[in-house]
XYZ file of C-alpha atoms in Angstrom:
682
model
C 42.277 1.341 -34.173
C 44.902 -0.018 -31.767
C 43.280 -1.580 -28.684
C 44.115 0.366 -25.394
C 46.201 -1.292 -22.771
C 43.928 -2.492 -19.820
C 44.370 -2.667 -16.107
C 41.570 -4.640 -14.601
C 40.680 -4.127 -10.911
C 39.402 -7.212 -9.204
C 39.206 -5.852 -5.751
C 35.804 -5.112 -4.643
C 33.180 -5.145 -7.408
C 31.901 -8.612 -6.844
C 31.778 -10.794 -10.074
C 32.015 -8.054 -12.552
C 35.516 -6.626 -12.458
C 35.903 -2.959 -13.575
C 38.317 -2.212 -16.403
C 40.426 0.911 -16.212
C 42.147 2.005 -19.356
C 45.721 3.613 -19.146
C 44.430 6.094 -21.860
C 41.885 8.201 -19.945
C 40.008 9.129 -23.174
C 39.473 5.488 -24.268
C 37.093 4.184 -21.612
C 35.643 0.558 -21.314
C 32.482 -0.387 -19.610
C 32.247 -3.107 -16.987
C 33.419 -6.448 -18.121
C 32.477 -9.901 -16.886
C 34.761 -12.943 -16.347
C 33.151 -14.400 -19.565
C 34.760 -11.550 -21.429
C 38.235 -12.973 -20.678
C 39.468 -16.010 -22.678
C 41.453 -18.391 -20.422
C 45.069 -17.067 -19.809
C 47.958 -19.207 -20.967
C 49.969 -18.136 -17.866
C 48.954 -16.400 -14.633
C 51.683 -14.783 -12.486
C 50.840 -14.165 -8.830
C 52.792 -11.149 -7.280
C 54.300 -8.163 -8.868
C 57.689 -7.969 -7.095
C 61.049 -8.515 -8.835
C 60.336 -12.167 -9.572
C 56.868 -11.480 -10.680
C 57.661 -8.564 -13.040
C 60.282 -10.672 -14.780
C 58.025 -13.755 -14.863
C 55.103 -12.024 -16.515
C 57.360 -10.272 -19.083
C 59.130 -13.547 -19.804
C 55.936 -15.479 -20.365
C 54.622 -12.739 -22.702
C 57.852 -12.727 -24.649
C 57.428 -16.472 -25.054
C 54.160 -15.644 -26.732
C 51.795 -16.650 -23.847
C 48.547 -14.643 -23.168
C 49.627 -13.694 -19.650
C 48.069 -12.129 -16.597
C 49.918 -10.542 -13.612
C 47.820 -10.436 -10.510
C 48.909 -7.964 -7.852
C 47.130 -6.359 -4.958
C 48.052 -2.924 -6.187
C 49.288 -1.617 -9.402
C 51.177 1.088 -7.515
C 53.357 -1.575 -5.917
C 54.745 -3.165 -9.063
C 58.547 -3.434 -8.753
C 58.581 -1.995 -5.154
C 62.007 -2.285 -3.537
C 61.016 -3.425 -0.019
C 64.490 -3.261 1.439
C 67.767 -1.617 0.040
C 67.569 1.063 -2.703
C 70.062 -0.813 -4.830
C 70.811 -3.622 -7.245
C 73.863 -5.705 -7.922
C 77.064 -6.360 -6.074
C 79.503 -9.262 -6.213
C 77.705 -12.104 -7.940
C 74.409 -10.383 -7.838
C 75.387 -7.849 -10.491
C 76.213 -10.648 -12.809
C 72.752 -12.119 -12.234
C 71.094 -8.920 -13.365
C 73.355 -8.759 -16.404
C 72.250 -12.268 -17.174
C 68.628 -11.420 -16.779
C 69.127 -8.520 -19.229
C 70.894 -10.922 -21.658
C 67.678 -13.071 -21.743
C 65.807 -9.856 -22.655
C 64.570 -9.315 -19.090
C 63.457 -5.867 -17.922
C 65.326 -5.064 -14.706
C 68.695 -3.931 -16.229
C 66.936 -1.341 -18.403
C 64.899 0.015 -15.566
C 67.948 0.165 -13.267
C 69.769 2.272 -15.948
C 66.795 4.705 -16.071
C 66.427 4.985 -12.234
C 70.011 4.797 -11.063
C 71.577 7.535 -8.885
C 74.989 5.978 -8.536
C 76.836 3.200 -10.408
C 79.917 1.531 -9.148
C 81.699 -1.691 -9.941
C 82.871 -3.452 -6.808
C 86.134 -5.535 -6.556
C 87.877 -3.491 -9.322
C 91.170 -4.185 -7.474
C 90.723 -7.960 -8.437
C 90.227 -9.627 -11.875
C 87.173 -9.085 -14.016
C 85.926 -12.500 -13.177
C 84.796 -11.224 -9.786
C 83.799 -7.687 -10.540
C 80.443 -6.836 -9.174
C 78.352 -4.200 -11.101
C 76.183 -2.302 -8.543
C 73.727 0.673 -8.712
C 71.949 2.819 -6.163
C 68.465 3.595 -7.453
C 65.749 6.166 -6.915
C 62.920 4.102 -5.435
C 60.165 6.239 -6.954
C 61.735 6.328 -10.382
C 62.352 2.622 -10.378
C 58.630 2.069 -9.468
C 57.501 4.557 -12.109
C 59.554 3.064 -14.958
C 58.782 -0.562 -14.025
C 55.026 0.206 -13.848
C 55.235 1.849 -17.272
C 57.167 -1.107 -18.656
C 54.786 -3.816 -17.316
C 51.573 -1.989 -18.118
C 52.595 -1.225 -21.639
C 54.429 -4.563 -22.296
C 53.891 -5.945 -25.791
C 53.603 -9.482 -26.683
C 55.575 -11.435 -29.274
C 55.209 -11.107 -33.002
C 54.934 -14.060 -35.337
C 57.079 -14.221 -38.447
C 54.194 -12.658 -40.350
C 54.272 -9.657 -37.874
C 50.987 -10.469 -36.213
C 51.010 -9.878 -32.556
C 50.353 -12.789 -30.119
C 50.675 -13.177 -26.320
C 50.434 -9.891 -24.477
C 50.139 -9.044 -20.932
C 47.182 -7.842 -18.647
C 47.724 -6.470 -15.059
C 44.919 -7.506 -12.791
C 44.514 -5.709 -9.523
C 43.279 -8.254 -6.906
C 44.237 -10.870 -4.350
C 44.642 -14.560 -5.076
C 42.936 -16.652 -2.396
C 44.077 -20.082 -3.730
C 45.336 -22.072 -6.668
C 43.047 -24.855 -8.189
C 44.714 -28.144 -8.582
C 43.087 -30.996 -10.479
C 44.017 -34.393 -9.080
C 46.031 -36.650 -11.488
C 46.491 -40.393 -11.575
C 48.956 -41.502 -8.816
C 52.331 -42.441 -10.123
C 52.207 -40.507 -13.406
C 55.684 -38.857 -13.449
C 55.500 -38.589 -9.764
C 52.706 -35.979 -10.066
C 49.898 -35.475 -7.658
C 47.959 -33.086 -9.690
C 47.848 -30.298 -12.341
C 46.989 -26.586 -12.292
C 43.552 -25.625 -13.650
C 43.089 -21.991 -12.472
C 43.422 -19.593 -9.564
C 40.569 -18.425 -7.229
C 40.412 -14.808 -6.153
C 39.352 -13.591 -2.799
C 36.063 -12.430 -4.189
C 35.218 -15.884 -5.465
C 36.102 -15.461 -9.063
C 37.973 -18.225 -10.826
C 40.443 -17.474 -13.630
C 41.134 -20.666 -15.656
C 44.687 -21.408 -16.701
C 47.127 -24.307 -17.033
C 50.182 -22.529 -16.007
C 50.682 -20.582 -12.742
C 53.884 -18.848 -11.462
C 53.832 -18.008 -7.721
C 56.139 -15.116 -6.677
C 54.705 -14.141 -3.319
C 58.109 -13.036 -1.830
C 57.800 -12.585 1.999
C 54.028 -12.308 1.890
C 53.325 -16.061 2.145
C 52.290 -16.275 5.790
C 54.379 -13.175 6.354
C 54.745 -11.814 9.971
C 56.369 -8.491 10.854
C 58.438 -8.237 14.143
C 59.456 -4.998 15.830
C 60.604 -5.640 19.401
C 57.907 -7.949 20.979
C 55.217 -6.718 18.740
C 54.240 -9.117 15.838
C 51.433 -8.912 13.355
C 50.660 -10.578 9.956
C 52.060 -8.575 6.981
C 54.393 -9.282 4.145
C 55.774 -5.702 4.087
C 55.097 -2.773 6.431
C 51.510 -1.685 5.916
C 50.649 -4.539 3.444
C 48.495 -7.705 4.231
C 50.156 -11.179 4.114
C 48.878 -14.106 1.895
C 47.477 -17.005 3.847
C 45.541 -19.572 1.855
C 48.252 -20.643 -0.559
C 50.450 -22.166 2.111
C 47.779 -24.606 3.230
C 47.191 -25.781 -0.361
C 50.821 -26.249 -1.093
C 51.270 -28.289 2.074
C 48.271 -30.507 1.146
C 49.776 -31.016 -2.321
C 52.876 -32.491 -0.813
C 55.183 -29.525 -0.641
C 57.632 -29.261 2.356
C 57.317 -25.736 3.950
C 59.584 -24.068 6.392
C 59.978 -20.612 7.961
C 62.761 -18.181 7.110
C 63.337 -14.576 8.088
C 64.841 -11.378 6.908
C 64.900 -7.743 7.972
C 65.288 -4.212 6.938
C 66.938 -1.156 8.760
C 65.365 2.016 10.018
C 65.137 5.005 7.588
C 66.665 8.320 8.698
C 66.401 11.935 7.769
C 69.262 13.292 5.622
C 68.940 16.772 7.099
C 69.690 15.407 10.577
C 73.025 13.870 9.572
C 76.439 15.416 10.174
C 78.263 14.459 6.957
C 81.476 16.132 7.956
C 82.215 12.993 10.172
C 81.552 10.479 7.269
C 83.601 9.007 4.533
C 82.384 9.780 1.056
C 82.030 7.210 -1.609
C 81.561 8.459 -5.277
C 80.242 6.523 -8.286
C 82.344 5.446 -11.239
C 83.126 7.943 -13.969
C 82.005 6.993 -16.534
C 79.272 4.703 -15.027
C 78.780 1.252 -16.583
C 75.252 0.375 -17.591
C 73.511 -2.822 -16.604
C 71.738 -3.292 -19.863
C 73.348 -4.114 -23.163
C 70.486 -2.032 -24.713
C 71.509 1.142 -22.916
C 73.477 2.294 -25.971
C 73.633 5.953 -24.702
C 74.743 5.092 -21.110
C 72.709 5.508 -17.931
C 70.170 8.273 -17.424
C 71.911 9.957 -14.475
C 74.345 12.732 -15.255
C 75.179 14.016 -11.750
C 75.518 11.020 -9.572
C 74.626 11.096 -5.861
C 77.200 10.029 -3.192
C 77.142 7.380 -0.553
C 78.745 7.764 2.921
C 80.310 5.374 5.351
C 80.339 5.377 9.180
C 80.739 2.682 11.796
C 79.065 1.288 14.861
C 81.173 1.228 18.112
C 81.215 -0.616 21.471
C 78.580 1.787 22.798
C 76.230 0.851 20.023
C 76.879 -2.774 20.710
C 76.140 -2.481 24.383
C 72.732 -0.940 23.584
C 71.975 -3.903 21.323
C 72.787 -6.273 24.178
C 70.538 -4.450 26.583
C 67.600 -5.091 24.365
C 68.244 -8.598 23.073
C 65.505 -10.014 25.377
C 63.007 -7.556 23.781
C 63.074 -8.935 20.203
C 61.155 -11.997 19.174
C 62.909 -12.037 15.763
C 66.403 -13.117 16.984
C 65.357 -16.556 18.048
C 67.609 -19.137 16.293
C 64.749 -21.613 15.438
C 64.114 -19.626 12.256
C 67.167 -18.882 10.035
C 68.005 -15.503 8.723
C 70.473 -14.373 6.085
C 74.003 -15.319 6.922
C 75.621 -12.941 4.543
C 73.494 -9.977 5.380
C 72.876 -10.361 9.064
C 70.994 -8.005 11.406
C 72.929 -5.807 13.741
C 71.774 -8.112 16.675
C 73.191 -11.176 14.902
C 76.545 -9.356 14.248
C 76.800 -8.510 17.969
C 76.053 -11.991 19.113
C 78.217 -13.814 16.545
C 81.110 -11.363 16.303
C 81.431 -10.133 19.789
C 85.192 -9.503 19.377
C 84.636 -6.971 16.703
C 84.609 -3.354 17.915
C 82.869 -1.868 14.907
C 80.769 -2.735 11.835
C 80.514 -0.567 8.726
C 77.218 1.343 8.010
C 76.692 2.679 4.482
C 74.339 5.732 4.268
C 72.699 5.436 0.905
C 70.316 7.994 -0.655
C 66.833 6.717 -1.589
C 66.383 9.129 -4.430
C 66.838 12.495 -6.070
C 63.880 14.315 -4.544
C 63.822 12.768 -1.035
C 65.634 13.308 2.240
C 65.224 9.709 3.204
C 68.488 7.821 3.765
C 68.998 4.063 4.045
C 71.585 3.026 6.649
C 72.759 -0.262 4.980
C 74.222 -2.616 7.668
C 71.815 -1.632 10.364
C 69.084 -4.071 9.939
C 67.437 -4.541 13.384
C 64.241 -5.594 15.113
C 64.688 -4.411 18.700
C 62.079 -1.902 19.885
C 61.756 1.398 18.115
C 63.147 3.421 21.136
C 66.210 1.244 21.239
C 66.730 1.672 17.577
C 66.871 5.388 17.998
C 69.407 5.024 20.838
C 71.643 2.954 18.548
C 71.499 5.327 15.661
C 72.373 8.176 17.732
C 75.356 6.375 19.168
C 77.057 6.312 15.727
C 79.346 8.964 14.487
C 77.653 11.497 12.290
C 74.183 10.505 13.506
C 74.277 11.848 17.085
C 71.179 14.041 16.293
C 69.585 11.859 13.679
C 65.899 11.763 13.167
C 64.468 8.214 12.512
C 61.653 8.300 10.032
C 60.663 4.665 10.253
C 61.903 1.802 12.476
C 63.636 -1.214 11.194
C 61.691 -4.460 11.223
C 61.957 -8.240 10.697
C 59.713 -10.441 8.474
C 59.283 -14.109 8.978
C 57.594 -15.967 6.148
C 56.830 -19.497 4.706
C 59.080 -20.923 1.924
C 58.814 -24.138 0.007
C 61.754 -26.495 -0.166
C 63.322 -25.977 -3.610
C 64.072 -29.659 -3.652
C 60.526 -30.019 -5.136
C 61.467 -28.096 -8.333
C 62.740 -29.121 -11.682
C 65.431 -27.155 -13.507
C 62.693 -25.193 -15.364
C 61.300 -24.149 -11.894
C 58.243 -26.120 -12.513
C 57.294 -28.072 -9.368
C 57.516 -31.876 -9.351
C 54.328 -32.576 -7.390
C 51.951 -30.309 -9.520
C 52.206 -29.970 -13.328
C 51.926 -26.385 -14.568
C 52.905 -24.779 -11.187
C 56.104 -22.737 -11.081
C 57.762 -21.046 -8.096
C 60.174 -18.111 -8.189
C 61.886 -15.857 -5.674
C 61.817 -15.982 -1.955
C 59.238 -18.671 -1.854
C 62.180 -20.919 -2.993
C 64.355 -19.813 0.024
C 66.377 -17.155 -1.650
C 67.115 -13.564 -0.531
C 67.660 -10.457 -2.658
C 66.147 -8.698 -5.668
C 68.619 -10.137 -8.013
C 68.013 -13.850 -7.144
C 64.381 -13.153 -7.407
C 64.546 -11.496 -10.852
C 66.879 -14.344 -12.113
C 64.318 -17.022 -11.056
C 61.408 -14.991 -12.379
C 62.747 -14.776 -15.957
C 63.266 -18.558 -15.987
C 60.063 -19.644 -14.470
C 57.969 -17.172 -16.473
C 59.701 -18.023 -19.766
C 59.242 -21.743 -19.175
C 55.620 -21.350 -18.143
C 55.008 -19.457 -21.327
C 56.914 -22.012 -23.463
C 55.045 -24.922 -21.754
C 51.654 -23.294 -22.573
C 52.443 -23.596 -26.316
C 54.067 -27.079 -26.015
C 57.482 -25.662 -26.837
C 60.843 -27.080 -25.400
C 61.922 -25.389 -22.064
C 64.738 -23.067 -21.386
C 67.282 -25.025 -19.159
C 70.446 -23.318 -17.951
C 73.250 -25.254 -16.456
C 75.825 -24.231 -13.902
C 78.305 -23.657 -16.652
C 75.907 -21.327 -18.545
C 76.098 -18.770 -15.752
C 75.035 -17.643 -12.401
C 71.306 -18.140 -13.125
C 71.943 -21.861 -13.827
C 74.199 -22.092 -10.837
C 71.501 -20.598 -8.543
C 68.836 -22.942 -9.780
C 71.133 -26.036 -9.608
C 72.190 -25.187 -6.081
C 68.441 -24.695 -4.983
C 67.187 -28.058 -6.612
C 70.021 -30.284 -5.634
C 71.076 -28.973 -2.232
C 67.928 -27.185 -0.906
C 68.266 -24.464 1.715
C 68.488 -24.148 5.444
C 68.903 -20.340 5.420
C 68.177 -17.634 2.935
C 70.257 -18.298 -0.205
C 72.468 -15.399 -1.481
C 74.592 -15.388 -4.576
C 78.259 -14.485 -4.685
C 81.094 -15.403 -7.098
C 82.822 -17.898 -4.709
C 79.913 -20.330 -5.407
C 80.785 -20.755 -9.077
C 83.376 -23.184 -10.274
C 83.235 -21.509 -13.745
C 83.543 -17.806 -12.794
C 86.271 -17.300 -15.328
C 83.749 -18.348 -18.032
C 80.709 -16.648 -16.375
C 81.578 -13.079 -15.971
C 79.540 -9.903 -15.888
C 81.000 -8.574 -19.166
C 80.032 -11.576 -21.308
C 76.566 -12.419 -20.096
C 75.128 -11.757 -23.660
C 77.633 -13.984 -25.394
C 76.668 -16.815 -22.952
C 72.903 -16.464 -22.829
C 71.391 -14.327 -25.602
C 71.674 -17.023 -28.275
C 70.077 -19.614 -25.888
C 67.330 -17.196 -25.201
C 66.765 -16.518 -28.868
C 66.684 -20.236 -29.648
C 64.065 -20.694 -26.916
C 62.000 -17.893 -28.356
C 62.170 -15.250 -25.504
C 64.651 -12.767 -27.030
C 63.202 -10.070 -29.153
C 64.514 -8.501 -32.413
C 65.949 -5.432 -30.852
C 67.943 -7.419 -28.433
C 69.129 -9.922 -30.960
C 70.156 -7.101 -33.435
C 72.248 -5.510 -30.639
C 73.850 -8.778 -29.641
C 74.834 -9.818 -33.148
C 76.192 -6.405 -33.907
C 78.368 -6.493 -30.758
C 79.372 -10.248 -31.320
C 80.561 -9.402 -34.759
C 82.617 -6.413 -33.595
C 84.239 -8.386 -30.731
C 85.102 -11.210 -33.164
C 86.488 -8.727 -35.708
C 88.856 -7.021 -33.095
C 89.857 -10.361 -31.688
C 90.834 -11.614 -35.040
C 92.740 -8.420 -35.627
C 94.888 -8.755 -32.432
C 95.261 -12.601 -32.834
C 96.675 -12.075 -36.374
C 98.888 -9.033 -35.683
C 102.310 -9.873 -34.302
C 104.162 -7.165 -32.235
C 107.970 -7.051 -31.821
C 109.467 -6.965 -28.322
C 111.266 -3.685 -28.851
C 107.877 -1.879 -28.851
C 107.479 -2.470 -25.165
C 109.581 -1.693 -22.057
C 112.276 -4.186 -21.208
C 111.109 -7.122 -19.230
C 107.649 -7.663 -20.718
C 108.709 -10.401 -23.056
C 111.687 -11.738 -24.833
C 112.002 -13.038 -28.466
C 111.238 -11.632 -31.857
C 107.509 -11.193 -31.701
C 104.163 -12.363 -30.307
C 100.583 -11.987 -31.283
C 98.963 -8.961 -29.800
C 96.266 -11.066 -28.264
C 98.832 -13.189 -26.387
C 100.361 -10.075 -24.960
C 97.148 -9.157 -23.165
C 98.054 -11.856 -20.579
C 101.310 -10.028 -19.647
C 101.664 -7.721 -16.650
C 101.458 -4.075 -17.695
C 100.042 -4.823 -21.140
C 96.486 -3.932 -22.033
C 94.404 -3.030 -25.096
C 95.245 0.608 -24.638
C 98.930 0.141 -24.764
C 98.673 -2.217 -27.712
C 96.825 0.418 -29.662
C 100.230 2.292 -30.003
C 101.505 -0.651 -31.941
C 98.160 -1.572 -33.643
C 96.387 1.797 -34.305
C 93.415 -0.073 -35.927
C 92.355 -1.066 -32.395
C 91.101 2.450 -31.793
C 88.532 2.034 -34.737
C 86.490 -0.052 -32.289
C 84.246 1.283 -29.440
C 85.581 1.346 -25.982
C 83.185 -1.329 -24.772
C 84.320 -3.749 -27.503
C 87.966 -3.032 -26.779
C 87.373 -3.732 -23.093
C 85.825 -7.063 -23.784
C 88.513 -8.161 -26.029
C 91.136 -7.079 -23.365
C 89.432 -9.260 -20.755
C 89.245 -12.206 -23.187
C 92.947 -11.991 -23.887
C 93.749 -11.721 -20.186
C 91.835 -14.941 -19.354
C 92.297 -16.958 -22.529
C 94.334 -19.851 -21.169
C 92.066 -20.162 -18.095
C 88.950 -20.058 -20.233
C 90.252 -23.020 -22.293
C 90.872 -25.061 -19.108
C 87.408 -24.260 -17.890
C 85.831 -25.306 -21.211
C 87.504 -28.717 -20.767
C 85.959 -29.026 -17.260
C 82.510 -28.118 -18.691
C 82.816 -30.904 -21.343
C 83.528 -33.348 -18.562
C 80.468 -32.108 -16.552
C 78.248 -32.278 -19.636
C 78.661 -36.136 -19.819
C 76.855 -36.415 -16.411
C 74.129 -33.963 -17.440
C 73.165 -35.965 -20.498
C 72.379 -39.084 -18.405
C 68.740 -38.314 -17.499
C 67.015 -40.062 -14.520
C 63.383 -40.865 -15.295
C 60.971 -39.298 -12.971
C 59.352 -42.532 -11.917
C 62.597 -44.581 -11.055
C 62.102 -46.600 -7.902
C 65.323 -45.845 -5.989
C 64.456 -48.598 -3.450
C 65.188 -51.230 -6.165
C 68.785 -50.023 -6.697
C 71.062 -52.558 -5.037
C 74.145 -51.047 -3.203
C 72.582 -47.731 -2.258
C 72.392 -47.143 1.445
C 69.079 -46.400 3.062
C 70.125 -42.804 3.713
C 71.118 -42.392 0.072
C 67.735 -43.854 -1.116
C 65.938 -41.279 1.087
C 67.967 -38.343 -0.301
C 67.169 -39.508 -3.770
C 63.534 -40.008 -3.122
C 63.166 -36.563 -1.469
C 65.055 -34.576 -4.180
C 64.342 -36.786 -7.279
C 67.294 -35.334 -9.274
C 66.738 -34.971 -13.126
C 70.122 -36.326 -14.244
C 73.275 -37.773 -12.782
C 74.995 -34.427 -12.691
C 72.480 -33.136 -10.296
C 72.633 -36.386 -8.230
C 76.437 -36.155 -7.859
C 76.085 -32.605 -6.425
C 73.460 -33.589 -3.801
C 74.482 -33.666 -0.190
C 74.139 -37.175 1.153
C 74.908 -39.208 -2.044
C 78.383 -40.643 -1.971
C 80.688 -41.220 -4.945
C 80.047 -44.925 -4.805
C 76.289 -44.394 -4.602
C 76.473 -42.280 -7.760
C 78.323 -45.066 -9.511
C 75.631 -47.615 -8.346
C 72.962 -45.236 -9.710
C 74.677 -44.930 -13.105
C 75.121 -48.608 -13.386
C 71.429 -49.238 -12.611
C 70.309 -46.713 -15.171
C 72.569 -48.310 -17.929
C 71.672 -51.875 -17.116
C 67.967 -51.104 -17.140
C 68.134 -49.020 -20.363
C 66.447 -46.240 -18.433
C 68.685 -43.351 -19.525
C 66.842 -41.285 -22.151
C 68.449 -38.445 -23.971
C 67.817 -34.922 -22.565
C 65.251 -32.478 -24.013
C 67.831 -29.786 -24.564
C 69.154 -29.834 -28.135
C 72.482 -28.111 -27.445
C 75.295 -29.339 -25.337
C 76.268 -27.439 -22.302
C 79.759 -26.765 -23.657
C 78.260 -25.293 -26.931
C 76.083 -22.819 -24.812
C 79.260 -21.694 -22.934
C 81.506 -21.325 -25.992
């Protein structure tokens, strides 16, 4: 008989947690802690980073536990009811390519799908989806509670995932001998608020805004990580004592309004794409939604801004000593920083199919509730709007990501991984991207397997991690395409060709994903070979496209006015391939010469990445480095020369001194990663 999936509640039953089966007819009696064998990996927090982390650890074959205060809050979207966007959409596609869960859930819960930046080239397209909050939570909860482990080659199940309802009071760190790889200790377990200790050697912390979280509405403040949910307090003290550098960041969310009180006749309508493009490579039949919902645009005005100015002295959240998101600022920040602008766009977004709640994207604010209502009613289409919930700000602790390795394991404490907003990022997509890497690596480490390490050239996930661990953050980090020097290579359409093979080699990509990928890869290769070996005469196209007797159909894709559809008239066999395969080859042809140039740049970068810096190097002994450069290197402790060169504060000459020292001393071991970076990209 197959063992039923279990959800263990650790809330209030002392030292004998009660087990609740997801199958009502199959009940289990009270269990004691001794009933549980030690977990290979424990993930703290069930948000977007936590759900990806526990799933990744389980796929790696680790016996995993996800600890969350409430099962019902798995995958809650605290702020906007949407995923993706420019840069961010590519992150979700990459998470999906590594067999993550978010992309598939978005495709099930989406209410509108739209690709941003369509007027520009595919390298900067931004897949985006509005989602139904309740459906997203429902599908994510079902996914995580029913998540299967990994099968060995003989088909036997190993790993698996338990969801534990409870609150973590602290992590348990065993001290280690000083100077060993720069470590100060190693993880040995977690302690729950009721005193129970769960042993483990790998912990992933994904506390989001809950670590020392404090909510701000006007001059009112109180501890919470999300409206109505308690903050986490004990972990911050332990992290500080273990040598982590903590700081405060802030974010915010807009008020919610009643759809029935909005005058839509004054608003601009934005429809979804037809047909919609799925986020997941496994959504073979497309997305679930058939009749997409609309979004609507309106604008603030000088009157709105005047009301904001009147109430600026009644908000504690706007103080500049704590940094908020630059690229998604509050309305107060917009008014103060861009006083010359007469209006700011507001997107009214539906929160689901069966609700009248609308999300006014662009109106994050923390002034008193009565002021928020005045501001809302000063905007066209919302003169009689009913505010259902005021906007609020959240201030929280984050840990400097300079303390992280490229695996997202911390440098001070072995077996401790951090993912999500605790690393200074903002956004669901950035959190999910870190979660899949941290969880996968924790699971791999628990079995003494090589880690999954992604470089800047591998994609936006690698770029995100590299930026965090080499440059740190002074404000919430948000992804966008301009951050990537390899965006022609790292596109939303080809995330699987860049990452799925790497994930399979690491052991975190399942059979279904791999079969889908190899089938698509072979079809793309087949069509590309067809158009590369088929030559088309110039008289088959309008005058001015090209001169000469003939060119390969693939080369013609770079020419203005030529695409895969127009080529099909000359090469009918093109139509034998699916539309998605044709589109991918079309994009590859368009970017072919630029891709080759970027591959050359990747090969040059790879040389720096292979020169590893041992963790116990004494930078004070390197002659020629300035005192400031030595301090920068000691604080961040880069893992290789490539990371060191990208750090702020290390000059080009300083990097040369560092390389010379490592080579003279013979302290430049080969990297753990078996494949070169350029291979991963190609």
